[in-house]
Short mmCIF file of C-alpha atoms and ligand atoms in Angstrom, two decimals:
data_model
loop_
_atom_site.label_atom_id
_atom_site.label_comp_id
_atom_site.label_asym_id
_atom_site.label_seq_id
_atom_site.Cartn_x
_atom_site.Cartn_y
_atom_site.Cartn_z
CA MET A 171 -58.90 114.23 90.88
CA ILE A 172 -59.36 115.04 87.97
CA ASP A 173 -57.41 117.50 86.41
CA VAL A 174 -59.40 119.19 84.14
CA LEU A 175 -63.27 118.46 84.29
CA VAL A 176 -64.52 120.28 80.92
CA ALA A 177 -68.58 121.14 81.16
CA GLY A 178 -69.75 121.16 77.81
CA GLY A 179 -68.70 118.81 74.47
CA GLY A 180 -68.62 120.74 71.40
CA PRO A 181 -65.66 122.22 69.23
CA ALA A 182 -64.36 124.72 72.63
CA GLY A 183 -64.65 122.02 75.03
CA LEU A 184 -63.60 118.63 72.89
CA ALA A 185 -60.60 121.08 71.89
CA THR A 186 -59.97 122.45 75.46
CA ALA A 187 -59.98 118.66 76.71
CA ILE A 188 -57.64 117.30 73.70
CA HIS A 189 -54.85 120.59 74.98
CA ALA A 190 -55.14 120.39 78.19
CA THR A 191 -54.21 115.77 77.59
CA LEU A 192 -52.21 116.33 74.87
CA ALA A 193 -50.00 118.63 77.76
CA GLY A 194 -50.16 115.61 79.80
CA MET A 195 -53.62 115.68 82.00
CA GLU A 196 -56.32 113.90 82.90
CA ALA A 197 -59.67 115.68 81.21
CA VAL A 198 -62.98 114.61 81.66
CA VAL A 199 -65.91 115.88 79.23
CA VAL A 200 -69.34 116.75 81.08
CA GLU A 201 -71.72 116.88 78.01
CA PRO A 202 -75.91 116.19 77.86
CA ARG A 203 -75.99 115.01 73.85
CA LEU A 204 -74.94 112.46 71.96
CA ALA A 205 -72.08 112.49 69.57
CA PRO A 206 -71.53 114.01 66.51
CA VAL A 207 -73.46 117.19 67.95
CA ASP A 208 -75.32 119.89 65.18
CA LYS A 209 -75.63 123.37 65.90
CA ALA A 210 -77.28 126.53 64.15
CA CYS A 211 -73.28 127.57 62.42
CA GLY A 212 -72.25 129.22 59.36
CA GLU A 213 -69.01 126.39 59.32
CA GLY A 214 -66.87 128.60 57.30
CA LEU A 215 -63.68 127.13 59.21
CA MET A 216 -60.72 130.00 58.92
CA PRO A 217 -56.55 129.40 57.96
CA SER A 218 -55.72 129.86 61.36
CA GLY A 219 -58.54 127.72 62.56
CA VAL A 220 -57.46 124.65 60.28
CA ALA A 221 -53.53 125.28 61.60
CA ALA A 222 -55.34 125.34 65.18
CA LEU A 223 -56.84 121.85 64.19
CA ARG A 224 -53.89 120.39 62.14
CA ALA A 225 -51.67 120.49 65.85
CA LEU A 226 -54.31 118.63 68.11
CA GLY A 227 -54.57 115.88 64.95
CA VAL A 228 -57.67 116.76 64.12
CA ARG A 229 -58.21 116.94 59.90
CA PRO A 230 -62.41 117.04 59.65
CA PRO A 231 -63.12 116.44 55.79
CA GLY A 232 -65.15 119.48 53.94
CA ARG A 233 -64.53 121.70 50.85
CA ALA A 234 -61.43 124.18 50.89
CA LEU A 235 -62.21 127.89 50.89
CA ARG A 236 -60.73 130.52 49.31
CA GLY A 237 -61.34 133.44 50.75
CA ILE A 238 -65.21 135.59 51.77
CA SER A 239 -66.46 138.09 48.87
CA TYR A 240 -68.90 141.06 50.03
CA LEU A 241 -72.02 140.99 47.99
CA ASP A 242 -74.94 143.43 48.05
CA GLY A 243 -76.46 142.95 44.54
CA ARG A 244 -74.34 145.86 43.02
CA HIS A 245 -71.02 145.47 44.35
CA ARG A 246 -68.46 142.60 44.99
CA ALA A 247 -65.58 142.93 47.70
CA GLN A 248 -63.40 140.37 47.36
CA ALA A 249 -60.28 139.32 49.32
CA ALA A 250 -58.04 135.66 49.36
CA PHE A 251 -56.86 134.57 52.80
CA ARG A 252 -52.70 135.29 52.69
CA ASP A 253 -52.03 131.91 54.98
CA GLY A 254 -53.42 129.26 53.47
CA PRO A 255 -56.90 127.48 52.29
CA GLY A 256 -59.79 127.45 54.90
CA LEU A 257 -62.36 125.19 55.11
CA GLY A 258 -66.34 124.80 55.22
CA VAL A 259 -67.14 121.67 56.88
CA ARG A 260 -70.58 120.29 58.13
CA ARG A 261 -70.26 120.68 61.79
CA THR A 262 -71.78 117.13 62.28
CA GLU A 263 -68.77 116.00 60.27
CA LEU A 264 -66.23 119.09 62.96
CA HIS A 265 -67.33 117.05 65.85
CA ALA A 266 -67.38 113.33 65.39
CA ALA A 267 -63.82 114.54 64.00
CA LEU A 268 -63.51 116.09 67.83
CA SER A 269 -65.04 113.40 69.22
CA ALA A 270 -62.84 110.61 67.35
CA ARG A 271 -59.65 112.71 68.14
CA ALA A 272 -60.38 113.32 72.51
CA ALA A 273 -61.44 109.47 71.96
CA GLU A 274 -58.46 108.37 70.62
CA LEU A 275 -56.13 110.52 73.74
CA GLY A 276 -58.45 108.57 76.05
CA VAL A 277 -60.29 111.88 77.37
CA LYS A 278 -63.52 110.34 78.77
CA VAL A 279 -66.99 112.26 77.75
CA LEU A 280 -69.91 111.39 80.35
CA PRO A 281 -73.23 112.01 79.36
CA GLY A 282 -74.78 114.32 81.84
CA ARG A 283 -74.93 117.76 82.64
CA VAL A 284 -72.86 120.43 84.60
CA GLU A 285 -76.12 121.99 87.70
CA GLU A 286 -74.06 123.37 90.64
CA VAL A 287 -70.84 123.57 91.58
CA ARG A 288 -68.66 124.36 94.24
CA GLN A 289 -64.89 125.45 94.96
CA ASP A 290 -62.20 126.27 97.48
CA GLY A 291 -58.76 126.82 97.51
CA GLU A 292 -57.99 123.62 95.91
CA GLY A 293 -59.89 122.08 93.48
CA VAL A 294 -64.01 122.39 92.34
CA ARG A 295 -67.12 120.34 92.26
CA ALA A 296 -69.47 120.31 89.79
CA ALA A 297 -71.68 116.93 87.87
CA GLY A 298 -70.75 114.33 90.73
CA LEU A 299 -66.86 115.03 90.12
CA ARG A 300 -63.85 116.56 92.07
CA ALA A 301 -61.22 118.51 90.17
CA ARG A 302 -58.54 121.08 90.30
CA TRP A 303 -59.73 122.95 87.23
CA LEU A 304 -63.05 123.26 85.49
CA VAL A 305 -63.42 124.72 82.05
CA ALA A 306 -67.01 126.28 81.22
CA ALA A 307 -67.61 125.08 77.14
CA ASP A 308 -71.07 125.30 78.05
CA GLY A 309 -72.02 126.89 74.37
CA LEU A 310 -73.45 130.93 73.87
CA HIS A 311 -75.53 130.96 76.68
CA SER A 312 -73.52 128.95 79.53
CA PRO A 313 -75.08 127.85 82.76
CA VAL A 314 -72.11 127.83 84.81
CA ARG A 315 -71.18 131.64 83.68
CA ALA A 316 -74.81 132.41 84.67
CA MET A 317 -74.26 130.19 88.34
CA LEU A 318 -70.84 132.48 88.47
CA GLU A 319 -73.19 135.60 87.40
CA LEU A 320 -69.40 136.12 85.10
CA GLY A 321 -72.70 137.70 82.68
CA LEU A 322 -72.99 141.74 81.60
CA PRO A 323 -76.20 142.73 80.57
CA ASP A 324 -75.93 143.39 76.55
CA PRO A 325 -78.04 147.44 75.71
CA GLY A 326 -77.14 146.60 71.79
CA PRO A 327 -79.44 145.72 69.22
CA ARG A 328 -79.65 141.83 69.78
CA ARG A 329 -78.81 139.48 66.23
CA TYR A 330 -80.04 135.65 65.46
CA GLY A 331 -78.70 133.51 62.79
CA LEU A 332 -80.30 130.80 61.60
CA ARG A 333 -79.44 128.61 59.05
CA ARG A 334 -80.08 125.84 56.97
CA HIS A 335 -78.88 123.28 53.43
CA TYR A 336 -79.46 123.05 49.79
CA ARG A 337 -78.16 119.94 47.88
CA VAL A 338 -76.38 121.98 45.03
CA ALA A 339 -73.11 122.10 43.83
CA PRO A 340 -71.17 124.96 45.78
CA TRP A 341 -70.34 127.57 42.90
CA SER A 342 -67.69 129.78 44.48
CA ASP A 343 -64.50 128.75 47.18
CA PHE A 344 -64.97 131.97 48.54
CA VAL A 345 -67.79 132.53 51.44
CA GLU A 346 -70.50 134.72 49.67
CA VAL A 347 -71.74 136.89 52.33
CA HIS A 348 -74.42 138.73 50.63
CA TRP A 349 -76.01 142.52 52.23
CA ALA A 350 -79.99 143.59 51.93
CA ALA A 351 -80.92 146.38 54.98
CA ASP A 352 -82.34 143.60 57.29
CA GLY A 353 -78.94 141.44 57.60
CA GLU A 354 -76.54 139.17 56.30
CA ALA A 355 -76.85 135.03 54.51
CA TYR A 356 -73.25 133.91 53.54
CA VAL A 357 -73.02 130.95 52.02
CA THR A 358 -70.26 128.17 52.52
CA PRO A 359 -69.68 125.46 50.55
CA VAL A 360 -69.83 122.38 52.74
CA GLY A 361 -69.44 119.02 50.09
CA ASP A 362 -68.81 118.67 46.83
CA GLU A 363 -73.42 119.05 46.70
CA LEU A 364 -73.83 120.64 49.74
CA VAL A 365 -73.83 123.86 50.55
CA GLY A 366 -75.20 125.77 54.17
CA VAL A 367 -76.38 129.31 53.90
CA ALA A 368 -76.77 131.07 57.38
CA VAL A 369 -78.95 134.22 57.71
CA LEU A 370 -78.00 136.52 60.82
CA SER A 371 -79.97 139.65 61.62
CA SER A 372 -82.36 141.45 64.14
CA ARG A 373 -85.01 141.25 62.76
CA ARG A 374 -86.94 138.40 63.84
CA ARG A 375 -88.97 136.31 61.07
CA GLY A 376 -88.80 133.01 59.39
CA TYR A 377 -85.89 132.03 57.62
CA ALA A 378 -87.85 131.75 54.40
CA GLU A 379 -88.50 135.63 54.78
CA HIS A 380 -85.01 136.33 55.85
CA LEU A 381 -84.13 135.05 52.33
CA ALA A 382 -86.77 136.86 50.16
CA ASP A 383 -84.53 139.35 50.79
CA PHE A 384 -82.21 137.96 48.52
CA PRO A 385 -83.49 136.49 45.06
CA ALA A 386 -80.32 135.68 43.34
CA LEU A 387 -79.15 133.74 46.29
CA LEU A 388 -82.72 132.07 46.26
CA GLU A 389 -82.64 131.48 42.89
CA ARG A 390 -79.22 129.56 42.58
CA LEU A 391 -80.18 127.48 45.71
CA GLY A 392 -82.94 126.17 43.53
CA GLY A 393 -84.90 125.64 46.76
CA ARG A 394 -83.47 121.83 47.57
CA ALA A 395 -83.34 122.64 51.38
CA VAL A 396 -81.94 119.46 52.58
CA THR A 397 -82.03 119.96 56.27
CA PRO A 398 -84.14 121.83 59.15
CA VAL A 399 -83.63 125.34 59.58
CA ARG A 400 -81.47 125.59 63.19
CA GLY A 401 -80.93 129.11 64.84
CA ALA A 402 -78.76 130.40 67.79
CA GLY A 403 -78.69 133.63 69.63
CA PRO A 404 -79.17 136.75 71.16
CA LEU A 405 -75.27 136.02 69.43
CA ARG A 406 -73.28 138.55 71.09
CA GLN A 407 -72.86 138.01 74.98
CA ARG A 408 -70.95 140.15 77.20
CA VAL A 409 -68.51 138.88 80.05
CA ARG A 410 -66.83 140.77 83.35
CA ALA A 411 -64.48 138.70 83.55
CA ARG A 412 -63.04 134.91 81.98
CA VAL A 413 -61.80 133.44 84.98
CA ALA A 414 -63.41 132.76 88.36
CA GLY A 415 -61.21 131.09 90.97
CA ARG A 416 -60.58 127.33 89.72
CA VAL A 417 -63.38 127.97 86.75
CA LEU A 418 -62.56 128.79 83.06
CA LEU A 419 -64.79 130.11 80.03
CA VAL A 420 -63.92 128.98 76.97
CA GLY A 421 -65.43 129.69 73.09
CA ASP A 422 -69.14 130.87 73.06
CA ALA A 423 -68.84 130.75 76.91
CA ALA A 424 -66.13 133.73 77.37
CA GLY A 425 -68.64 136.23 75.61
CA TYR A 426 -69.19 136.14 71.62
CA VAL A 427 -68.29 138.43 68.98
CA ASP A 428 -70.20 139.65 66.24
CA ALA A 429 -68.55 137.82 63.49
CA LEU A 430 -69.38 139.26 60.35
CA THR A 431 -70.35 143.18 62.35
CA GLY A 432 -67.45 142.91 64.55
CA GLU A 433 -69.95 143.72 67.21
CA GLY A 434 -69.79 143.14 70.80
CA CYS A 435 -66.17 142.33 72.26
CA PRO A 436 -67.00 141.17 75.26
CA TRP A 437 -64.64 143.08 77.86
CA ARG A 438 -66.77 146.53 76.84
C1 LIG B 611 -75.87 131.29 62.98
C2 LIG B 611 -74.47 130.97 63.31
C3 LIG B 611 -73.07 131.23 62.29
C4 LIG B 611 -71.89 130.46 62.87
N1 LIG B 611 -70.76 130.73 62.36
C5 LIG B 611 -69.87 130.93 61.81
C6 LIG B 611 -68.65 130.43 61.09
O1 LIG B 611 -68.88 130.11 59.96
N2 LIG B 611 -67.74 130.35 62.04
C7 LIG B 611 -67.01 130.04 62.97
O2 LIG B 611 -66.15 129.40 63.36
N3 LIG B 611 -67.78 130.21 64.28
C8 LIG B 611 -69.02 130.46 63.66
N4 LIG B 611 -70.41 130.59 64.50
C9 LIG B 611 -70.24 130.54 65.82
C10 LIG B 611 -69.83 128.66 66.22
O3 LIG B 611 -70.97 128.38 65.38
C11 LIG B 611 -69.41 128.65 68.02
O4 LIG B 611 -68.46 130.02 68.17
C12 LIG B 611 -68.86 127.36 68.61
O5 LIG B 611 -70.43 126.27 68.31
C13 LIG B 611 -69.14 127.83 69.78
O6 LIG B 611 -68.43 126.45 70.32
P1 LIG B 611 -68.45 126.38 71.61
O7 LIG B 611 -68.18 124.42 72.14
O8 LIG B 611 -68.42 127.08 72.83
O9 LIG B 611 -70.20 126.28 72.08
P2 LIG B 611 -71.23 124.86 71.35
O10 LIG B 611 -70.67 124.28 69.85
O11 LIG B 611 -72.78 125.46 71.64
O12 LIG B 611 -71.27 123.58 73.01
C14 LIG B 611 -71.62 123.98 74.08
C15 LIG B 611 -72.15 122.42 74.42
O13 LIG B 611 -72.18 122.77 75.80
C16 LIG B 611 -73.04 121.86 76.05
N5 LIG B 611 -73.94 122.41 77.55
C17 LIG B 611 -74.92 123.49 77.59
N6 LIG B 611 -75.10 123.33 78.85
C18 LIG B 611 -74.37 122.26 79.59
C19 LIG B 611 -74.26 122.12 81.18
N7 LIG B 611 -74.91 122.48 81.96
N8 LIG B 611 -73.40 121.34 81.43
C20 LIG B 611 -72.74 120.29 80.38
N9 LIG B 611 -72.80 120.64 78.84
C21 LIG B 611 -73.73 121.88 78.57
C22 LIG B 611 -74.05 121.57 75.05
O14 LIG B 611 -74.90 120.37 74.60
C23 LIG B 611 -73.08 121.79 73.96
O15 LIG B 611 -72.96 120.42 72.97
C24 LIG B 611 -71.80 130.89 64.14
C25 LIG B 611 -73.11 130.86 65.24
C26 LIG B 611 -73.65 130.88 64.48
C27 LIG B 611 -75.19 131.04 65.64
#
């Protein structure tokens, strides 16, 4: 019997499989999409995230980040990280680095999808496999969380995220969070000639309409978009528990806190 079966081969699933393997367990990941997987993301790793990756033997390429700046056109509040630099890294490069490390350790990544979960006192059956534990790392809208009825309704305002990349030399080694009445746009340098711009808002409208709220930023970007717009949401996801028998939720499947506003403690 497999020790740990992981549903979902995003960052949380691959990190879980790498951890399990380093702890001497056999880990198998089931993921429907081919690596490297792209996703709507601001692509900023905090220093603790960089350290956690390093401890797993994962060193993705990217741009060192010195801290975070908040700007609203008139004011700027800025702080440097105290524990060394963070990292701006393209999602595809992060995924490729995690996948390479998992492969190096012998983690099997199987194409497929977990669509049914059955468990008893000794193990779990899912995706035609039997394991001692199932880790659900299947993202914001986790099908496994839904199957086990672990989600909670969210009464609050629904926020969504959209992101796109621009071919322009980064002008700061801080992540810049630009504020406006209807949301935030944050800029992460991810390459020598590449920045990502993620927009978070509760207003449902197009990416270009959101960016129009930030004229100074628009001017800096110069209209050189080089990736399509990707989106995700609603961001806040609440859960009533992260463990159900032999099934454990990790990553976004385990509940999501809005990183900019802090809203959505998954336990409330
Ligand atoms: C706009 C935006 C900006 C963000 N900015 C940042 C940031 O700057 N820094 C940061 O650290 N975080 C950021 N985040 C959050 C970050 O993207 C997520 O927390 C992270 O992707 C979660 O990883 P995960 O592995 O849990 O889920 P995912 O990356 O979503 O991976 C889940 C995987 O599960 C697979 N899957 C789905 N269903 C099944 C199934 N039934 N069976 C098997 N597999 C399945 C999917 O194919 C997918 O590959 C941002 C998010 C958004 C939306």
